[in-house]
Short mmCIF file of C-alpha atoms in Angstrom, two decimals:
data_model
loop_
_atom_site.label_atom_id
_atom_site.label_comp_id
_atom_site.label_asym_id
_atom_site.label_seq_id
_atom_site.Cartn_x
_atom_site.Cartn_y
_atom_site.Cartn_z
CA MET A 1 11.10 -7.04 -17.49
CA GLN A 2 12.72 -3.62 -17.26
CA ILE A 3 10.51 -0.55 -17.25
CA GLN A 4 10.96 3.13 -16.50
CA VAL A 5 8.02 3.47 -14.07
CA GLY A 6 6.15 0.72 -12.24
CA ILE A 7 2.73 1.87 -11.07
CA VAL A 8 0.86 0.00 -8.32
CA GLY A 9 -2.87 0.66 -8.64
CA ALA A 10 -5.20 1.23 -11.60
CA GLY A 11 -7.38 3.91 -10.05
CA PRO A 12 -7.60 7.56 -11.13
CA ALA A 13 -4.07 8.36 -9.91
CA GLY A 14 -2.32 5.35 -11.43
CA LEU A 15 -4.06 5.38 -14.79
CA MET A 16 -3.82 9.14 -15.22
CA LEU A 17 -0.11 9.01 -14.32
CA SER A 18 0.48 6.30 -16.92
CA HIS A 19 -1.43 8.34 -19.51
CA LEU A 20 0.48 11.56 -18.80
CA LEU A 21 3.84 9.77 -18.78
CA HIS A 22 3.09 8.21 -22.16
CA GLN A 23 2.41 11.66 -23.57
CA ARG A 24 5.86 12.71 -22.34
CA GLY A 25 7.60 9.68 -23.83
CA VAL A 26 7.95 7.71 -20.58
CA GLU A 27 6.72 4.12 -20.55
CA SER A 28 5.12 2.42 -17.57
CA VAL A 29 3.42 -0.75 -16.42
CA VAL A 30 0.28 -0.52 -14.26
CA LEU A 31 -0.60 -3.35 -11.85
CA ASP A 32 -3.89 -3.93 -10.03
CA THR A 33 -5.29 -6.85 -8.06
CA ARG A 34 -8.77 -6.13 -9.41
CA THR A 35 -10.06 -7.23 -12.79
CA ARG A 36 -10.92 -4.69 -15.46
CA GLU A 37 -14.60 -5.52 -14.94
CA GLU A 38 -14.32 -4.81 -11.20
CA ILE A 39 -12.56 -1.49 -11.76
CA GLU A 40 -15.00 -0.26 -14.39
CA GLY A 41 -18.04 -1.68 -12.61
CA THR A 42 -17.50 -0.15 -9.15
CA ILE A 43 -20.02 2.70 -9.15
CA ARG A 44 -18.66 5.90 -7.60
CA ALA A 45 -19.77 9.49 -7.75
CA GLY A 46 -17.57 12.11 -9.29
CA VAL A 47 -17.29 15.90 -9.42
CA LEU A 48 -14.47 17.16 -11.65
CA GLU A 49 -12.90 20.54 -11.12
CA GLN A 50 -12.42 22.78 -14.14
CA SER A 51 -8.68 22.00 -14.22
CA SER A 52 -9.31 18.24 -14.20
CA VAL A 53 -11.64 18.51 -17.17
CA ASP A 54 -9.22 20.83 -18.98
CA LEU A 55 -6.40 18.31 -18.49
CA MET A 56 -8.52 15.46 -19.83
CA VAL A 57 -9.47 17.49 -22.90
CA ASP A 58 -5.94 18.72 -23.52
CA THR A 59 -4.50 15.19 -23.36
CA GLY A 60 -7.01 13.53 -25.65
CA ILE A 61 -9.42 11.79 -23.24
CA GLY A 62 -12.08 14.48 -22.98
CA GLU A 63 -14.58 13.48 -25.65
CA ARG A 64 -16.95 11.57 -23.37
CA VAL A 65 -16.69 13.94 -20.42
CA LYS A 66 -17.55 16.87 -22.70
CA ARG A 67 -20.43 14.92 -24.24
CA LEU A 68 -21.85 13.15 -21.19
CA GLY A 69 -20.72 15.25 -18.23
CA MET A 70 -23.14 17.73 -16.67
CA VAL A 71 -21.58 21.17 -16.20
CA HIS A 72 -22.72 22.98 -13.06
CA HIS A 73 -22.04 26.66 -12.53
CA GLY A 74 -23.27 26.78 -8.94
CA ILE A 75 -24.56 24.97 -5.88
CA GLU A 76 -27.31 25.76 -3.40
CA LEU A 77 -26.73 26.05 0.34
CA ARG A 78 -30.04 25.43 2.08
CA PHE A 79 -30.66 26.29 5.73
CA GLY A 80 -33.49 27.71 7.76
CA GLY A 81 -35.97 26.59 5.09
CA ARG A 82 -34.42 28.81 2.40
CA GLY A 83 -32.04 28.23 -0.48
CA HIS A 84 -29.01 30.42 -1.23
CA ARG A 85 -27.25 29.97 -4.58
CA ILE A 86 -23.47 30.18 -4.89
CA ASP A 87 -22.92 31.39 -8.46
CA PHE A 88 -19.59 29.89 -9.55
CA ALA A 89 -19.56 31.51 -12.97
CA ASP A 90 -20.05 35.00 -11.57
CA LEU A 91 -17.61 34.55 -8.68
CA THR A 92 -14.77 32.73 -10.48
CA GLY A 93 -14.69 34.24 -13.97
CA GLY A 94 -16.86 31.64 -15.66
CA ARG A 95 -15.40 28.49 -14.10
CA GLY A 96 -17.54 25.56 -12.98
CA VAL A 97 -17.49 21.84 -12.17
CA THR A 98 -18.58 18.80 -14.16
CA ILE A 99 -20.64 15.94 -12.74
CA TYR A 100 -18.98 12.83 -14.21
CA PRO A 101 -18.69 9.58 -12.21
CA GLN A 102 -15.28 8.25 -11.30
CA HIS A 103 -15.88 4.90 -13.00
CA GLU A 104 -16.49 6.75 -16.28
CA VAL A 105 -13.12 8.52 -15.89
CA LEU A 106 -11.53 5.10 -15.38
CA LYS A 107 -13.22 3.72 -18.50
CA ASP A 108 -11.84 6.65 -20.50
CA LEU A 109 -8.32 6.16 -19.16
CA ILE A 110 -8.27 2.39 -19.63
CA ALA A 111 -9.57 2.63 -23.18
CA GLN A 112 -6.98 5.27 -24.10
CA ARG A 113 -4.06 3.45 -22.50
CA LEU A 114 -4.92 0.22 -24.29
CA ALA A 115 -5.42 2.08 -27.58
CA ASP A 116 -1.95 3.61 -27.10
CA GLY A 117 -0.42 0.18 -26.49
CA GLY A 118 -0.15 0.70 -22.74
CA ASP A 119 0.60 -2.21 -20.40
CA ILE A 120 -2.07 -2.66 -17.71
CA ARG A 121 -1.94 -5.92 -15.75
CA PHE A 122 -5.39 -6.60 -14.27
CA GLY A 123 -6.12 -9.29 -11.67
CA VAL A 124 -2.57 -9.81 -10.40
CA SER A 125 -1.80 -10.99 -6.86
CA ASP A 126 1.00 -11.09 -4.28
CA VAL A 127 2.27 -7.63 -5.24
CA GLN A 128 5.49 -6.76 -3.39
CA VAL A 129 7.65 -3.68 -3.87
CA GLU A 130 11.31 -4.02 -2.90
CA GLY A 131 14.49 -1.98 -2.97
CA ILE A 132 12.99 1.49 -3.10
CA THR A 133 16.08 3.05 -1.54
CA GLY A 134 18.37 1.52 -4.17
CA ASP A 135 19.00 2.41 -7.80
CA ARG A 136 16.68 -0.26 -9.25
CA PRO A 137 13.56 -1.04 -7.21
CA ARG A 138 11.61 -4.20 -8.04
CA ILE A 139 7.94 -5.10 -8.11
CA ARG A 140 7.21 -8.81 -7.72
CA PHE A 141 3.74 -10.15 -8.49
CA THR A 142 1.85 -13.21 -9.66
CA GLN A 143 -0.11 -13.22 -12.91
CA ASP A 144 -1.95 -16.25 -14.30
CA GLY A 145 -0.20 -18.44 -11.75
CA ALA A 146 3.31 -17.35 -12.77
CA GLU A 147 5.64 -15.23 -10.64
CA GLN A 148 6.92 -12.14 -12.44
CA GLN A 149 9.20 -9.21 -11.70
CA LEU A 150 9.45 -5.64 -12.92
CA ASP A 151 12.80 -3.89 -12.59
CA CYS A 152 11.93 -0.19 -12.39
CA ALA A 153 13.77 3.09 -12.32
CA LEU A 154 10.91 4.63 -10.30
CA VAL A 155 7.82 3.27 -8.52
CA ALA A 156 4.50 5.07 -8.04
CA GLY A 157 2.26 3.98 -5.17
CA CYS A 158 -1.27 4.69 -6.42
CA ASP A 159 -3.05 1.85 -4.64
CA GLY A 160 -5.77 3.86 -2.92
CA SER A 161 -6.82 4.17 0.70
CA ARG A 162 -6.16 0.45 1.33
CA THR A 163 -2.58 1.01 0.28
CA THR A 164 0.37 -1.22 1.02
CA THR A 165 2.94 1.03 -0.66
CA ARG A 166 2.49 3.82 1.90
CA PHE A 167 3.85 1.56 4.61
CA LEU A 168 7.13 1.14 2.74
CA ILE A 169 7.99 4.61 4.04
CA PRO A 170 9.39 4.11 7.56
CA SER A 171 7.30 5.50 10.42
CA PRO A 172 7.56 7.66 12.48
CA ASN A 173 10.69 8.84 10.73
CA PRO A 174 10.41 10.11 8.06
CA ARG A 175 6.70 9.24 7.64
CA GLN A 176 4.21 11.26 9.67
CA ASP A 177 0.54 10.30 9.44
CA HIS A 178 -1.98 13.07 10.07
CA PHE A 179 -5.42 11.52 10.68
CA ARG A 180 -8.91 12.53 11.78
CA GLN A 181 -11.97 10.27 12.02
CA TYR A 182 -15.35 12.04 11.91
CA PRO A 183 -18.14 10.97 14.29
CA PHE A 184 -20.77 10.43 11.58
CA ALA A 185 -21.28 8.77 8.21
CA TRP A 186 -23.18 9.38 4.98
CA PHE A 187 -26.02 7.10 3.97
CA GLY A 188 -26.04 7.12 0.17
CA ILE A 189 -28.76 6.01 -2.21
CA LEU A 190 -29.21 5.64 -5.95
CA ALA A 191 -32.80 6.09 -7.10
CA GLU A 192 -34.60 5.86 -10.43
CA ALA A 193 -36.07 9.36 -10.61
CA PRO A 194 -35.76 12.61 -12.56
CA PRO A 195 -33.45 15.30 -11.11
CA SER A 196 -34.82 17.18 -8.11
CA SER A 197 -32.67 20.23 -8.84
CA GLU A 198 -30.57 21.61 -11.67
CA GLU A 199 -27.67 21.97 -9.23
CA LEU A 200 -26.49 20.22 -6.08
CA ILE A 201 -28.23 21.17 -2.83
CA TYR A 202 -26.19 21.14 0.40
CA ALA A 203 -28.68 21.24 3.27
CA HIS A 204 -28.11 22.05 6.95
CA HIS A 205 -30.77 20.84 9.39
CA ARG A 206 -30.91 20.15 13.10
CA ASN A 207 -31.49 16.46 12.22
CA GLY A 208 -28.24 16.44 10.25
CA PHE A 209 -26.83 17.17 6.81
CA ALA A 210 -28.37 16.15 3.47
CA LEU A 211 -27.07 16.35 -0.10
CA ILE A 212 -29.28 16.30 -3.16
CA SER A 213 -27.04 15.25 -6.02
CA THR A 214 -27.49 13.69 -9.45
CA ARG A 215 -26.10 10.94 -11.65
CA SER A 216 -28.04 11.28 -14.90
CA ALA A 217 -31.40 12.32 -16.32
CA THR A 218 -32.96 9.14 -14.88
CA VAL A 219 -30.77 8.19 -11.89
CA GLN A 220 -30.19 10.38 -8.83
CA ARG A 221 -27.67 10.19 -5.98
CA HIS A 222 -28.66 11.50 -2.53
CA TYR A 223 -26.99 11.40 0.89
CA LEU A 224 -28.07 11.71 4.53
CA GLN A 225 -25.85 12.22 7.56
CA VAL A 226 -26.31 9.20 9.85
CA ASP A 227 -24.73 7.57 12.89
CA PRO A 228 -21.54 5.70 11.86
CA ASN A 229 -22.97 2.53 13.42
CA ASP A 230 -26.07 2.60 11.22
CA SER A 231 -26.47 -0.13 8.62
CA VAL A 232 -28.40 -0.39 5.38
CA GLU A 233 -31.06 -2.43 7.20
CA ASP A 234 -31.76 0.48 9.57
CA TRP A 235 -33.12 2.65 6.78
CA SER A 236 -36.29 1.69 4.93
CA ASP A 237 -37.20 3.48 1.71
CA ASP A 238 -40.02 5.34 3.47
CA ARG A 239 -37.71 6.51 6.24
CA ILE A 240 -35.12 7.71 3.71
CA TRP A 241 -37.56 9.79 1.68
CA SER A 242 -39.23 11.19 4.80
CA GLU A 243 -35.90 12.33 6.23
CA LEU A 244 -34.75 13.83 2.92
CA HIS A 245 -37.97 15.88 2.68
CA THR A 246 -37.53 17.04 6.29
CA ARG A 247 -33.90 18.09 5.95
CA VAL A 248 -34.32 19.81 2.59
CA ALA A 249 -37.41 21.70 3.69
CA GLY A 250 -38.94 23.90 1.02
CA ALA A 251 -37.24 22.20 -1.94
CA GLU A 252 -38.97 19.60 -4.10
CA ILE A 253 -37.48 16.10 -3.85
CA LYS A 254 -38.60 13.76 -6.61
CA GLU A 255 -38.94 10.20 -5.41
CA GLY A 256 -38.45 6.91 -7.23
CA PRO A 257 -37.43 3.29 -6.67
CA ILE A 258 -34.20 3.02 -4.65
CA PHE A 259 -31.89 0.36 -6.09
CA SER A 260 -28.68 0.97 -4.12
CA LYS A 261 -27.91 1.82 -0.48
CA SER A 262 -24.52 2.23 1.17
CA VAL A 263 -22.87 3.71 4.27
CA LEU A 264 -19.79 5.90 3.74
CA HIS A 265 -17.57 6.67 6.73
CA PHE A 266 -15.68 9.96 7.02
CA ARG A 267 -11.98 10.50 7.58
CA SER A 268 -9.23 12.95 6.75
CA PHE A 269 -5.68 11.75 6.24
CA VAL A 270 -2.35 13.07 4.96
CA CYS A 271 0.92 11.14 4.73
CA GLU A 272 4.03 13.29 4.88
CA PRO A 273 6.38 12.99 3.02
CA MET A 274 4.76 11.47 -0.06
CA GLN A 275 8.03 9.93 -1.24
CA HIS A 276 10.95 7.85 -0.06
CA GLY A 277 13.91 6.84 -2.17
CA ARG A 278 12.47 5.94 -5.56
CA LEU A 279 8.89 5.48 -4.33
CA PHE A 280 6.33 8.24 -4.89
CA LEU A 281 2.76 8.19 -3.52
CA ALA A 282 -0.22 9.79 -5.24
CA GLY A 283 -3.97 9.96 -4.69
CA ASP A 284 -5.69 8.17 -1.81
CA ALA A 285 -2.50 6.25 -0.98
CA ALA A 286 -1.14 9.58 0.28
CA HIS A 287 -4.28 11.41 1.44
CA THR A 288 -8.04 11.18 1.81
CA VAL A 289 -10.66 13.89 2.35
CA PRO A 290 -14.33 13.92 3.33
CA PRO A 291 -16.53 13.98 0.20
CA THR A 292 -18.24 17.23 1.27
CA GLY A 293 -15.82 19.34 -0.75
CA ALA A 294 -15.68 16.99 -3.79
CA LYS A 295 -11.87 16.96 -3.79
CA GLY A 296 -10.76 13.31 -3.73
CA MET A 297 -10.40 12.46 -7.43
CA ASN A 298 -9.25 15.99 -8.25
CA LEU A 299 -6.39 15.78 -5.76
CA ALA A 300 -5.31 12.49 -7.33
CA ILE A 301 -5.23 14.10 -10.77
CA ALA A 302 -3.39 17.14 -9.43
CA ASP A 303 -0.78 14.89 -7.76
CA VAL A 304 0.08 13.03 -10.94
CA HIS A 305 0.06 16.23 -12.98
CA VAL A 306 3.00 17.31 -10.80
CA LEU A 307 4.57 13.86 -10.60
CA SER A 308 4.46 13.10 -14.34
CA ARG A 309 6.36 16.30 -15.15
CA ALA A 310 8.96 15.56 -12.46
CA MET A 311 9.45 12.00 -13.70
CA ALA A 312 9.73 13.14 -17.32
CA GLU A 313 12.39 15.67 -16.32
CA PHE A 314 14.30 12.91 -14.52
CA PHE A 315 14.35 10.63 -17.56
CA ALA A 316 15.04 13.39 -20.08
CA ASN A 317 17.87 15.12 -18.24
CA SER A 318 18.84 12.85 -15.31
CA ASP A 319 17.69 15.76 -13.14
CA ARG A 320 16.13 14.85 -9.76
CA THR A 321 15.36 18.44 -8.75
CA ALA A 322 11.62 18.28 -9.47
CA LEU A 323 11.37 14.71 -8.15
CA ASP A 324 13.00 15.67 -4.87
CA ALA A 325 10.59 18.62 -4.59
CA TYR A 326 7.47 16.51 -5.33
CA THR A 327 6.14 16.45 -1.76
CA ALA A 328 6.82 20.15 -1.19
CA THR A 329 5.12 20.99 -4.49
CA ALA A 330 2.02 18.84 -3.96
CA LEU A 331 1.34 19.33 -0.24
CA PRO A 332 0.13 22.97 -0.22
CA ARG A 333 -2.74 22.11 -2.56
CA ILE A 334 -3.54 19.00 -0.51
CA TRP A 335 -3.71 20.93 2.77
CA ARG A 336 -5.86 23.64 1.16
CA ALA A 337 -8.26 20.91 0.06
CA GLN A 338 -8.17 19.39 3.53
CA HIS A 339 -9.08 22.73 5.07
CA PHE A 340 -11.89 23.35 2.57
CA SER A 341 -13.34 19.85 3.05
CA TRP A 342 -13.15 20.18 6.84
CA TRP A 343 -14.72 23.66 6.69
CA MET A 344 -17.65 22.54 4.55
CA THR A 345 -18.12 19.46 6.72
CA SER A 346 -18.03 21.30 10.05
CA MET A 347 -20.30 24.07 8.78
CA LEU A 348 -23.02 21.75 7.46
CA HIS A 349 -23.05 18.65 9.68
CA ARG A 350 -24.51 18.23 13.13
CA MET A 351 -21.89 16.99 15.57
CA PRO A 352 -23.08 14.36 18.10
CA GLU A 353 -22.39 16.67 21.06
CA ALA A 354 -23.95 19.75 19.40
CA THR A 355 -25.96 22.09 21.62
CA GLY A 356 -28.36 24.86 20.69
CA PHE A 357 -25.38 27.22 20.75
CA ASP A 358 -23.56 25.13 18.14
CA LEU A 359 -26.57 24.97 15.83
CA HIS A 360 -27.12 28.72 15.98
CA ARG A 361 -23.41 29.34 15.41
CA GLN A 362 -23.55 27.18 12.26
CA LEU A 363 -26.56 29.11 10.99
CA ALA A 364 -24.74 32.38 11.63
CA GLU A 365 -21.70 31.09 9.73
CA LEU A 366 -23.84 30.01 6.78
CA ASP A 367 -25.59 33.38 6.82
CA THR A 368 -22.23 35.17 6.85
CA VAL A 369 -20.93 33.12 3.91
CA THR A 370 -24.04 33.49 1.75
CA ARG A 371 -24.69 37.15 2.57
CA SER A 372 -21.14 38.30 1.75
CA ARG A 373 -19.72 38.31 -1.77
CA ALA A 374 -16.30 37.69 -0.23
CA GLY A 375 -17.67 34.63 1.59
CA ARG A 376 -19.38 33.29 -1.53
CA THR A 377 -16.20 33.86 -3.54
CA LEU A 378 -14.08 31.98 -1.03
CA LEU A 379 -16.41 28.99 -1.24
CA ALA A 380 -16.73 29.15 -5.03
CA GLU A 381 -13.00 29.45 -5.73
CA ASN A 382 -12.23 26.47 -3.54
CA TYR A 383 -15.08 24.36 -4.92
CA VAL A 384 -14.21 24.82 -8.60
CA GLY A 385 -10.52 24.48 -7.76
CA THR A 386 -7.49 26.57 -8.56
CA PRO A 387 -5.60 25.94 -11.84
CA PHE A 388 -3.01 23.15 -11.62
CA ASP A 389 -0.22 25.47 -12.71
#
């Protein structure tokens, strides 16, 4: 089968790329080793920047996010037993973020691609990409026991943090991997309870960081900083609620039955360049960020916003200028997001080797940020995200 773009991975990057290419008259095939049920059923949190929501609305997949998403115009930084609100609307000209889980974004994209006649191959195996430095790369895979092949003009590696496509770019030349592992993890829970706060609470405490988040009117998502070696069995329900109350001192935390527990490890990663020959990486295949800054899914969407336009220009005019500039165009936003995520993480989390000096320095930094309009604006502008264009 011959196709313009072969896309490996049906996550936010791959599905959004296929959707945007279709709108520009470019056809694609999306491959994923997971079934549709696995993709739509993997529960993941999601905070969408203003530009991500605007893009969904503008391209016809925004009905559910506008109806079901929860718009937040601020967050609370809590330290020293007091809360300090960061007013996004006031500081960014009315912009905000929308709480809308990643799996709901995937449901929207899958439904729209199938309604548009898009080709998504779920549950394939033995995916191999070949010939990316030639004029006609190939993707070999097995579907329903039969070996198949896609002959592509271009290939997009959107296969997430467990990517195989990234390693098709030779290392260490030209591929350079920039990596940092953080010495702590997040312990996440889902609980049946009403919201504890109208907006997210980011809490600094000498015991460690805590995040009071939300999922819906009846289900809440909360996180605690823990040792990376901790397991689900180490944390009883009573211990979880006790520690949340301690770390978010002075704010009401509404309890309820906990029905999900997980441990999320922290890392930062950037692959440079994000392209080689006719292979182009997007999303977690090219970079990952700590969840503190809520940038992961938004970076994936921003990547393919750039990439879809470059690919469309290539097919419309045989012009590789934008394609060749893809990495240089996408990387500045990625590194800004890396800095913001690192800054939020380092300002709010207790490092294992932290001394009294370090804790007081963090409190002084938080006080400086919340006391100064310039500091609050810096945080707000980065959190809601800059426009894609």
